[in-house]
Structures are given as C-alpha cells and as structure tokens.
One Martini backbone bead per residue (centre of mass of N, CA, C, O) as a GRO file, in nm:
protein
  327
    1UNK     BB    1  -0.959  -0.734  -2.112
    2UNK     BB    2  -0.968  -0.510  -1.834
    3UNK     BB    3  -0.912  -0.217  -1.771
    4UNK     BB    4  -0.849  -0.002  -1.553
    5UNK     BB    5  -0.982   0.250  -1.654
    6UNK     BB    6  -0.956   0.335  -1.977
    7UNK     BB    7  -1.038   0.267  -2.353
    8UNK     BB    8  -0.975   0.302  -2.652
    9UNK     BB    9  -1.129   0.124  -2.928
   10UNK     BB   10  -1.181  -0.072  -3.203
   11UNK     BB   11  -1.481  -0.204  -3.292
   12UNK     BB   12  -1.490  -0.237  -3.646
   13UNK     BB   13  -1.215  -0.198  -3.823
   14UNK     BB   14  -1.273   0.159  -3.932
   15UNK     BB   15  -1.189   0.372  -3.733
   16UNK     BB   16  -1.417   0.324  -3.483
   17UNK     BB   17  -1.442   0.453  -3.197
   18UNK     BB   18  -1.478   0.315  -2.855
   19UNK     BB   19  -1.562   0.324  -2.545
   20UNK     BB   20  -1.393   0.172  -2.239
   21UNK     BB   21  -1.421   0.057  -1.936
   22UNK     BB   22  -1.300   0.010  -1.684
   23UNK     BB   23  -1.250  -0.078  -1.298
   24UNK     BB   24  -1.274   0.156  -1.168
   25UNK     BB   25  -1.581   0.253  -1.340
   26UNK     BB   26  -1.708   0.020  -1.284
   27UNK     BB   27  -1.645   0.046  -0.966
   28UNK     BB   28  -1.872   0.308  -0.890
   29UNK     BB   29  -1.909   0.314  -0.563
   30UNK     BB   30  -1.737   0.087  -0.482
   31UNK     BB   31  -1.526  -0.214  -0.537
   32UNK     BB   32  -1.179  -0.279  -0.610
   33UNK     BB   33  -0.991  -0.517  -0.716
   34UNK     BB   34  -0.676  -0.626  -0.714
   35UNK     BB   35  -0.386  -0.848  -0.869
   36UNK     BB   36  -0.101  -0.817  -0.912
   37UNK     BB   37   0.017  -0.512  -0.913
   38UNK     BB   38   0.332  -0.561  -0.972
   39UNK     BB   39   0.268  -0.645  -1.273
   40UNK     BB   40   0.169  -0.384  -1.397
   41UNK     BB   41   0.174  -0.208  -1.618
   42UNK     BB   42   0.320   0.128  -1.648
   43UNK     BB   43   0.026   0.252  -1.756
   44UNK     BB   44  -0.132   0.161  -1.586
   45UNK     BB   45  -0.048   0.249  -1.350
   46UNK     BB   46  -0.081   0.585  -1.438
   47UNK     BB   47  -0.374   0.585  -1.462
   48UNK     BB   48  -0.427   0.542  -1.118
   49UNK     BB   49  -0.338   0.831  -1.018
   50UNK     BB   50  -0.596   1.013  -1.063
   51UNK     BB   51  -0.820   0.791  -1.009
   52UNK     BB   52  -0.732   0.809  -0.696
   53UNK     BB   53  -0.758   1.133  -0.655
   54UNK     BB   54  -0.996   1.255  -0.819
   55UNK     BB   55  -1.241   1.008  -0.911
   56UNK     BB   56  -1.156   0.980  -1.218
   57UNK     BB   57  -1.142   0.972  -1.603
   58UNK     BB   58  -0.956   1.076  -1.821
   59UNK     BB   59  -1.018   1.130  -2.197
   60UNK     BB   60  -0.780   1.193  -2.505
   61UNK     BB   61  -0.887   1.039  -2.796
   62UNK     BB   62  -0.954   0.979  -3.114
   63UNK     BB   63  -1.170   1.221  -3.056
   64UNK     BB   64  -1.253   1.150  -2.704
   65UNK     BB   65  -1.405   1.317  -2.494
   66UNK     BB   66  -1.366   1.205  -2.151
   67UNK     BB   67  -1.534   1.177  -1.813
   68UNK     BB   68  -1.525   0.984  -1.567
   69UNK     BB   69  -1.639   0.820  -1.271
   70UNK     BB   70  -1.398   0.668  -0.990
   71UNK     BB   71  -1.588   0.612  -0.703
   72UNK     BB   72  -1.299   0.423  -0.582
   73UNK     BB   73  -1.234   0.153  -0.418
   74UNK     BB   74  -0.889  -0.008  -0.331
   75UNK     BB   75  -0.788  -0.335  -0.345
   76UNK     BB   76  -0.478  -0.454  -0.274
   77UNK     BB   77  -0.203  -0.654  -0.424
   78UNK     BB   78   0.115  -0.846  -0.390
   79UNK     BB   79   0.441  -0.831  -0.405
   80UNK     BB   80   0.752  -0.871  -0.378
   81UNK     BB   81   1.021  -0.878  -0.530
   82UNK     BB   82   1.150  -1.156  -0.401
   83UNK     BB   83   0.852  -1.322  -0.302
   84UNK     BB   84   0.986  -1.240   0.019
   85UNK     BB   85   1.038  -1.101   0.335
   86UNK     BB   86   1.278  -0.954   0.420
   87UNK     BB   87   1.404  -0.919   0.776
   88UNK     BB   88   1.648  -0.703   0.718
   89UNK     BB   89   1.507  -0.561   0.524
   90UNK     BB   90   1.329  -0.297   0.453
   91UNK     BB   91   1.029  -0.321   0.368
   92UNK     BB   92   0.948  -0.057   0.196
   93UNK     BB   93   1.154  -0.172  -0.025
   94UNK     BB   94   1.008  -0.423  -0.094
   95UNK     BB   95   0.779  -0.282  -0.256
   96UNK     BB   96   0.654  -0.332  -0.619
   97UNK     BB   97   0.587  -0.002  -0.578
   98UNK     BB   98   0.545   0.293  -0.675
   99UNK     BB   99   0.530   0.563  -0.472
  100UNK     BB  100   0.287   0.720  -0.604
  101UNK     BB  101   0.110   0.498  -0.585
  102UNK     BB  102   0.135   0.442  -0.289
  103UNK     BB  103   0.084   0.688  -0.124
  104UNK     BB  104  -0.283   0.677  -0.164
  105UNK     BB  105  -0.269   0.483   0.051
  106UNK     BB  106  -0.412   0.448   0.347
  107UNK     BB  107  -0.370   0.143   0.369
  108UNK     BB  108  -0.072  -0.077   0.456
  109UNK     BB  109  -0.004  -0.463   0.479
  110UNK     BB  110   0.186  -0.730   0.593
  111UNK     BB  111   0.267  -1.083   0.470
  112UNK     BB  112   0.429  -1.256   0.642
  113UNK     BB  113   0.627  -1.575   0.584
  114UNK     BB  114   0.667  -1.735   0.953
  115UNK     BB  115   0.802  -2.018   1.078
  116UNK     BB  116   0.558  -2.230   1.270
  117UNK     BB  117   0.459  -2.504   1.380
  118UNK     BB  118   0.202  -2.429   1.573
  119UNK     BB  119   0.079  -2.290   1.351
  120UNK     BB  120   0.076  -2.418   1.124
  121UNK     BB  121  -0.067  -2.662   1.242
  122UNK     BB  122  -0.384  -2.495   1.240
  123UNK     BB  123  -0.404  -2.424   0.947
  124UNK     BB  124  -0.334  -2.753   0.829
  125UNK     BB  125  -0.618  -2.824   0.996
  126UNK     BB  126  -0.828  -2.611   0.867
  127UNK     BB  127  -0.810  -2.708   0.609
  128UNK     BB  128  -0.873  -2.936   0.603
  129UNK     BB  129  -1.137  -2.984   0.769
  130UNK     BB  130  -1.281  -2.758   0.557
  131UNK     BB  131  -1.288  -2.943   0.321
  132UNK     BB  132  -1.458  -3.213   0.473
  133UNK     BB  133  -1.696  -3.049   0.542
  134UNK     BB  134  -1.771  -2.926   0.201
  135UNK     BB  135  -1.769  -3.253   0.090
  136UNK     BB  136  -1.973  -3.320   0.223
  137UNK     BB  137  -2.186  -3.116   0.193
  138UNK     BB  138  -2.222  -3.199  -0.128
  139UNK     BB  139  -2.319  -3.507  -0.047
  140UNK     BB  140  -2.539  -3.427   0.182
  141UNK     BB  141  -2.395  -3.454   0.478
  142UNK     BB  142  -2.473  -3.438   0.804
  143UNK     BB  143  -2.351  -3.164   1.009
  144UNK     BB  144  -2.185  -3.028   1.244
  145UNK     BB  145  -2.182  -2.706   1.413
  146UNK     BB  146  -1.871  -2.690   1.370
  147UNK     BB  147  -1.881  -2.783   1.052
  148UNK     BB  148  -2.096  -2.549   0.945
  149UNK     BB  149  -1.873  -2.295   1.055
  150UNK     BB  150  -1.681  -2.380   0.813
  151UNK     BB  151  -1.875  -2.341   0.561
  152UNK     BB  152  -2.009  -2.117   0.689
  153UNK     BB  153  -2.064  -1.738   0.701
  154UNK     BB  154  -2.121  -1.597   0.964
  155UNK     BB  155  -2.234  -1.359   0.765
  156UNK     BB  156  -2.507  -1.363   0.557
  157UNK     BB  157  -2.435  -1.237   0.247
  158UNK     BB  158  -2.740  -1.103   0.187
  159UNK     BB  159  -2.683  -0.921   0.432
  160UNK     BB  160  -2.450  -0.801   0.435
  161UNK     BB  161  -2.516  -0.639   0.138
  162UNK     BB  162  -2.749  -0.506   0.260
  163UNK     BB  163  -2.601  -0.327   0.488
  164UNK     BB  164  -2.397  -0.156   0.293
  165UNK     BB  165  -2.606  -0.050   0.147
  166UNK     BB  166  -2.741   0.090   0.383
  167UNK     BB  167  -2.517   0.265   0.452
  168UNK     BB  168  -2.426   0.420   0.192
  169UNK     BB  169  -2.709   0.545   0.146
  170UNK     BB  170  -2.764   0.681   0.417
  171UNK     BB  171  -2.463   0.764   0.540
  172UNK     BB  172  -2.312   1.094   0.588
  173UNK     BB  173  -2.068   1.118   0.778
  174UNK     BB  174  -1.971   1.404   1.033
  175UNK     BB  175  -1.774   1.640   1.203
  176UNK     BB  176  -1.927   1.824   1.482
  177UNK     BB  177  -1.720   1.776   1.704
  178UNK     BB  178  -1.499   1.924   1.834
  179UNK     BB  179  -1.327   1.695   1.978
  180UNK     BB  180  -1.271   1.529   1.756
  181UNK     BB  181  -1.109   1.746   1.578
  182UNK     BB  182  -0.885   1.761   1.807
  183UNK     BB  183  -0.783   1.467   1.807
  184UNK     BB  184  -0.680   1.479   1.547
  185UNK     BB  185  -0.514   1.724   1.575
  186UNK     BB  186  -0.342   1.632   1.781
  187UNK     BB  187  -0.214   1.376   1.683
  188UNK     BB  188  -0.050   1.498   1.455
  189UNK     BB  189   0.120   1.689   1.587
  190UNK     BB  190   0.266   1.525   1.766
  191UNK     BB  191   0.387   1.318   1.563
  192UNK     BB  192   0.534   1.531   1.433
  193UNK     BB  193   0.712   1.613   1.749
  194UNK     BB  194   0.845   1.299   1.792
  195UNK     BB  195   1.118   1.375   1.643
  196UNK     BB  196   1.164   1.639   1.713
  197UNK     BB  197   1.422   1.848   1.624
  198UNK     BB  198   1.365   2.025   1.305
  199UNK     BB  199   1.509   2.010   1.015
  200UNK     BB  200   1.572   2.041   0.651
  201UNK     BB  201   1.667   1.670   0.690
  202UNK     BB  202   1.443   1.563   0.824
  203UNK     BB  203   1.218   1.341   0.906
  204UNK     BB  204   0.923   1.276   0.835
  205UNK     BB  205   0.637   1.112   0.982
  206UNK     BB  206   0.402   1.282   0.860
  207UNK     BB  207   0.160   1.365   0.651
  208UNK     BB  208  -0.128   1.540   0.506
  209UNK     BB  209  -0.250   1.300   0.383
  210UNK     BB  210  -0.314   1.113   0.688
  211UNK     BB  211  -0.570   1.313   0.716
  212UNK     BB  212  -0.744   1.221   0.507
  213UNK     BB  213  -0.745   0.912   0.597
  214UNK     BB  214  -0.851   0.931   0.887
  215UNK     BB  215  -1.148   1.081   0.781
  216UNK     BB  216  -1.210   0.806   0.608
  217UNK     BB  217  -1.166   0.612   0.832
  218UNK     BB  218  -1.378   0.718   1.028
  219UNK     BB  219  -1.648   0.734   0.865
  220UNK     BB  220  -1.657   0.446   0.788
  221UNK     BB  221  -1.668   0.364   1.120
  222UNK     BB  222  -1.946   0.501   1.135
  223UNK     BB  223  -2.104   0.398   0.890
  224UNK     BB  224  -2.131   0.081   1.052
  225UNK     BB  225  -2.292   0.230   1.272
  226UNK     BB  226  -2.522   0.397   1.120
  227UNK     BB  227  -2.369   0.693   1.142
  228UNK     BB  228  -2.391   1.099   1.081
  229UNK     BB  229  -2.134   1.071   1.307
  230UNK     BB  230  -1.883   1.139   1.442
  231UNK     BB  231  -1.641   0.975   1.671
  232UNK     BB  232  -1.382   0.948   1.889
  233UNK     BB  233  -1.400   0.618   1.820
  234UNK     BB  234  -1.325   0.669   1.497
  235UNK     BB  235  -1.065   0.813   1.548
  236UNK     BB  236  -0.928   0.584   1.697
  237UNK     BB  237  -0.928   0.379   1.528
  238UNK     BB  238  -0.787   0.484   1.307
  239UNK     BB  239  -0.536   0.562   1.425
  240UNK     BB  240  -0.471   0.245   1.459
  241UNK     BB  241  -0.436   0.183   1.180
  242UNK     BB  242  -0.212   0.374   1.096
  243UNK     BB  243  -0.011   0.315   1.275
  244UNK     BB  244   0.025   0.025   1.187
  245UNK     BB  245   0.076   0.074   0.891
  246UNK     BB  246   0.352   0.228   0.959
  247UNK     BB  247   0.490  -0.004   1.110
  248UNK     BB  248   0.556  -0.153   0.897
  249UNK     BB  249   0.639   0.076   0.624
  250UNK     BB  250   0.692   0.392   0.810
  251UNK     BB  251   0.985   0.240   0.902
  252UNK     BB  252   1.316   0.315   1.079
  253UNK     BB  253   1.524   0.069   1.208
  254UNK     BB  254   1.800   0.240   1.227
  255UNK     BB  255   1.668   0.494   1.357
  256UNK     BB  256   1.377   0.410   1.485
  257UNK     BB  257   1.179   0.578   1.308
  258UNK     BB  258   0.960   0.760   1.134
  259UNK     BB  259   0.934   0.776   0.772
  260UNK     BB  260   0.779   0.944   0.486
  261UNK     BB  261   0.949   0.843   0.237
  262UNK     BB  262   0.933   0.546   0.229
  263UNK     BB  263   0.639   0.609   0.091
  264UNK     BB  264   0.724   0.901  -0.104
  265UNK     BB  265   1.029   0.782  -0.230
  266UNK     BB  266   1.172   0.480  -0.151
  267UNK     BB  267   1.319   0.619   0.106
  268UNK     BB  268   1.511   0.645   0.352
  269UNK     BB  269   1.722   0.912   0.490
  270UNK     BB  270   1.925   0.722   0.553
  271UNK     BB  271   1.966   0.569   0.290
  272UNK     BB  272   2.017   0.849   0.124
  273UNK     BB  273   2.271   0.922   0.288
  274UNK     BB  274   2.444   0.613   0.223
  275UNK     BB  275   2.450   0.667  -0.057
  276UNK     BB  276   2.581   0.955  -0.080
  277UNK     BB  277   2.842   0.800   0.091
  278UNK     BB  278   2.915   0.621  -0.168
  279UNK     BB  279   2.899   0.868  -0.405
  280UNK     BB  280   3.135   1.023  -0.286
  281UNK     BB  281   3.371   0.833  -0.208
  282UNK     BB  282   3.425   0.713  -0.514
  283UNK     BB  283   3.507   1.020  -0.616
  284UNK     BB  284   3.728   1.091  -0.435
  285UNK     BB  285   3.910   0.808  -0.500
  286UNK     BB  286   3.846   0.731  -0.812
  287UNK     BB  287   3.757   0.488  -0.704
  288UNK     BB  288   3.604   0.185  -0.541
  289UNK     BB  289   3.611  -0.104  -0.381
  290UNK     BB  290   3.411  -0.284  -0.211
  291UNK     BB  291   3.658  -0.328   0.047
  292UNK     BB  292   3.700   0.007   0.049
  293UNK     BB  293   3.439   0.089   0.138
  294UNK     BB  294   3.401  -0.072   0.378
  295UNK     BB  295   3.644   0.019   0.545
  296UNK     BB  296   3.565   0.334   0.512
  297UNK     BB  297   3.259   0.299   0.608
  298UNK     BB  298   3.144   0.104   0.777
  299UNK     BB  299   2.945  -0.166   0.656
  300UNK     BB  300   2.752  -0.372   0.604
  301UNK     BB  301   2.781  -0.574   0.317
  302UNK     BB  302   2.471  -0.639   0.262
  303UNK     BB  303   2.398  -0.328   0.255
  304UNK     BB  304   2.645  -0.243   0.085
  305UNK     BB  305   2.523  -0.373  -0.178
  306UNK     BB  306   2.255  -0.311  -0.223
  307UNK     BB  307   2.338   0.013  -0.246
  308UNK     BB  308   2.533  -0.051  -0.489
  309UNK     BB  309   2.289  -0.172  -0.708
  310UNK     BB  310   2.092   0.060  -0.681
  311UNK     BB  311   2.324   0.283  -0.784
  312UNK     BB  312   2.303   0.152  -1.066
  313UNK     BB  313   2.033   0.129  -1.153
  314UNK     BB  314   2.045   0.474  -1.120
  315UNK     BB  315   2.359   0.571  -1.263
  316UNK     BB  316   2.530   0.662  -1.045
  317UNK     BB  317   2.704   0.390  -1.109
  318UNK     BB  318   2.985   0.209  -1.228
  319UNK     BB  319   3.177  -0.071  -1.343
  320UNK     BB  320   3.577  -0.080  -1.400
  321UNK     BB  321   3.829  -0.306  -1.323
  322UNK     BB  322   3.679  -0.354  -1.019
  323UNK     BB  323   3.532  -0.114  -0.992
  324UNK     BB  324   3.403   0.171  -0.890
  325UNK     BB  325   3.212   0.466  -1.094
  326UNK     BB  326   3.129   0.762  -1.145
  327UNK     BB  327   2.908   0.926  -1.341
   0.00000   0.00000   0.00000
C-alpha cells in the first residue's frame, strides 16, 4: 500500500531504513487522485497539509533527513458523513473532512443523489445501452455510428495525453496586463465588500487564500488555450468557477449570505453564534432540558438537536438526570 507523502520502511529487517515515496511525490508534476478520502488515517490526513501547502514533503525520522518536492495537483473524492447530503443542513458541515484540509482546495463541488423520474431514466437508458454496444464491440460486431460514440472517447486518448503534455512543457502563463490585474482586483474587493457594514462579527465571505486559487485557476485556463498571456476570459472562467463552487460549500442559507468560515472553521457564523447561546443558556438555567431549550430558544427541533449533538461531541456539554450541563 502507498502511503500519501512518504514514509521511513525498514527494508531488511535489521533496522536498515529506507525512503518510500508516497503518491503525492510520486505524482510530482502530475495529477494525484485518492478516492475516499474521508476515510483516510488522521496521520495521514496530516501529512497531506504541508504537501498541499507548499508543494514539498518533508521527512525527519530514522536519521533521515529529506525533502522530496510533491508539485502535485490533488483531485479527490469523498463521502458525505452520514452517506449522502441531506437537504435541510448545511452542506458544508455535511463533508466528513477537517476544515484544514478543506480549505486548501481550489474548488469543491458536491455531487448530491436527487430522484427523478425523467433524469433517472436517461442514466439507467444510457448506462445500458452503453453496456450494450461495449458488449458487442468486444465481440467484433460492427456497431452504428451512435453505437461507435458510447464505446469510443470524444477525443483520443493518446491525443489528449498528448496536448496536455505539450502545454505543461511549453506555457508558462502569467498576467501580463493591467486590465486583468484589475479584473482580478475588483472581483475580490466587491465580493469581500458585498457583506455589506463589517464589524469584527461579521462573516468574511471570501479570505485571501482564493485569490491565490483564482490565478492558478486562470493560468491552468491560458495554459488549455496553448497561450503564455492570462486574459481577461481566463480570469472570468475562474470567477466562475470559484464563485460556483462557494455556492455549493460556502453559503450560509440561514443568514442567505456567503461565509467563508464554513470552510475555514467547519461551521457557519450563525452557526457558531446558535451554539454558544445553547451553552449560555444551560449554564445560566443550571442544566436544561431539551423542551426548556426549545421553548427559551425557539429554535426548530431537528436543528437543535444537531447543534446539541455537535456540542457533546465537543465536550462543551454532557447529560446528566435528562438534563444537558455545561462541562
């Protein structure tokens, strides 16, 4: 099994150590994939921060010292906590991964399982029949040209690979004009300004870290089209794309606003603010329960719950007589 960065093995069995690369260092230069990353050790989860960070892998045991360079781009997938997103809470409490690691990622999109009829039917029509004409291709029978396009990938693999080489070797995009800079500048300035009056409460929408994402997402889109210039079309595709992907992760639908905390802290504001007046109220009640919470609070049910849940979890409180009581 590869570990993720790198690790000390001992090769011989006589306390002879020797470096192991992981897959971050082995895919340098490239693309790592993991799948099912929320089930990754928490060591190893910890490994991937500095790695993702600065782009190296640091290694300190055994009388070993070494850094390996790990300029690697990471897709990954994952589950949700409880197996798939439920509708009514926060999405972004829903990803069964800490905010440390979230917050690293350029872009995060979730892919949520809603039944419907009409799309249902198009899948399981194309899942088979895409099956079918596989099948046949595999036994030599000549297939329609519809046939032709489920078995065969839009464009040619060794094609593909081909072109992406030849633009990491040749382009080295970067901003060259002011205009761009600007667009960049403004998008930022506006989003952070569109929270309106903030005071040192107030939910930041946008941190500084996706401006670093949105010029690596831009140059990646200069760098398809084969050019060594960003333009202004490549920073507007990231603005798209990042704006997009905040949407999905970091909104906050109770206050309607975007709240970059949510990936940053692993909880919204609101969030934040509702749990510390469910610990101020048990400690100032002496202990209460769950219907004296509800009705001083008036919070819906199922929401305090969750929030009440979260904060044993978190050992700010604990039951005791069918009471809850603050540690």
């Amino acid at each position: 099994m590869v570990s993720v960065s790198a690790a000390v093995v001992d090769n011989f069995g006589d306390t002879e150590w020797g470096l192991e690369a992981g897959a971050l260092v082995l895919a340098d230069g490239g693309i790592a994939c993991v799948d099912e990353i929320d089930k990754m050790q928490s060591d190893a989860v910890s490994s991937m921060h500095d790695a993702l960070e600065s782009q190296q892998v640091h290694v300190n045991k055994a009388g070993i010292n070494a850094t390996l360079n790990a300029r690697t781009s990471l897709l990954a997938a994952g589950n949700p906590k409880n197996g798939r997103f439920e509708r009514y809470r926060p999405k972004g409490e829903q990803i069964d991964m800490g905010p440390t690691l979230l917050s690293r990622f350029d872009l995060m999109f979730m892919v949520s399982d809603q039944p419907s009829r009409e799309d249902d039917a198009e899948v399981v029509e194309h899942m088979v029949q895409s099956r079918q004409a596989a099948g046949r291709h595999t036994r030599g029978e000549e297939l329609s040209d519809e046939e032709q396009q489920r078995v065969e990938p839009a464009i040619d693999r060794d094609v593909l690979r081909a072109y992406v080489a030849h633009a990491k070797q040749t382009c080295r995009p970067i901003i060259e004009d002011e205009e761009v800079a600007e667009r960049l500048k403004q998008f930022f300035v506006e989003f952070r300004a569109s929270a309106g009056d903030q005071d040192d409460d107030s939910p930041i929408p946008l941190t500084f870290r996706k401006v670093e994402a949105i010029q690596r997402l831009a140059e990646s889109s200069a760098r398809v089209r084969l050019s060594n210039v960003v333009e202004v079309e490549d920073v507007e595709r990231a603005i798209k794309l990042v704006t997009k992907s905040m949407k999905q992760v970091g909104y906050d639908p109770e206050n309607s606003e975007f709240d970059a905390d949510i990936v940053e802290t692993g909880q919204s504001k609101s969030q934040r603010e509702r749990r510390q007046l469910v610990v101020s109220t048990i400690n100032e009640l002496g202990g209460a329960t769950f219907e004296e919470l509800a009705r001083r609070l008036d919070i819906d049910d199922e929401m305090l719950e969750h929030d009440i849940n979260h904060l044993k979890q978190k050992g700010r409180i604990y039951s005791m007589k069918e009471k809850l009581r603050k540690t």
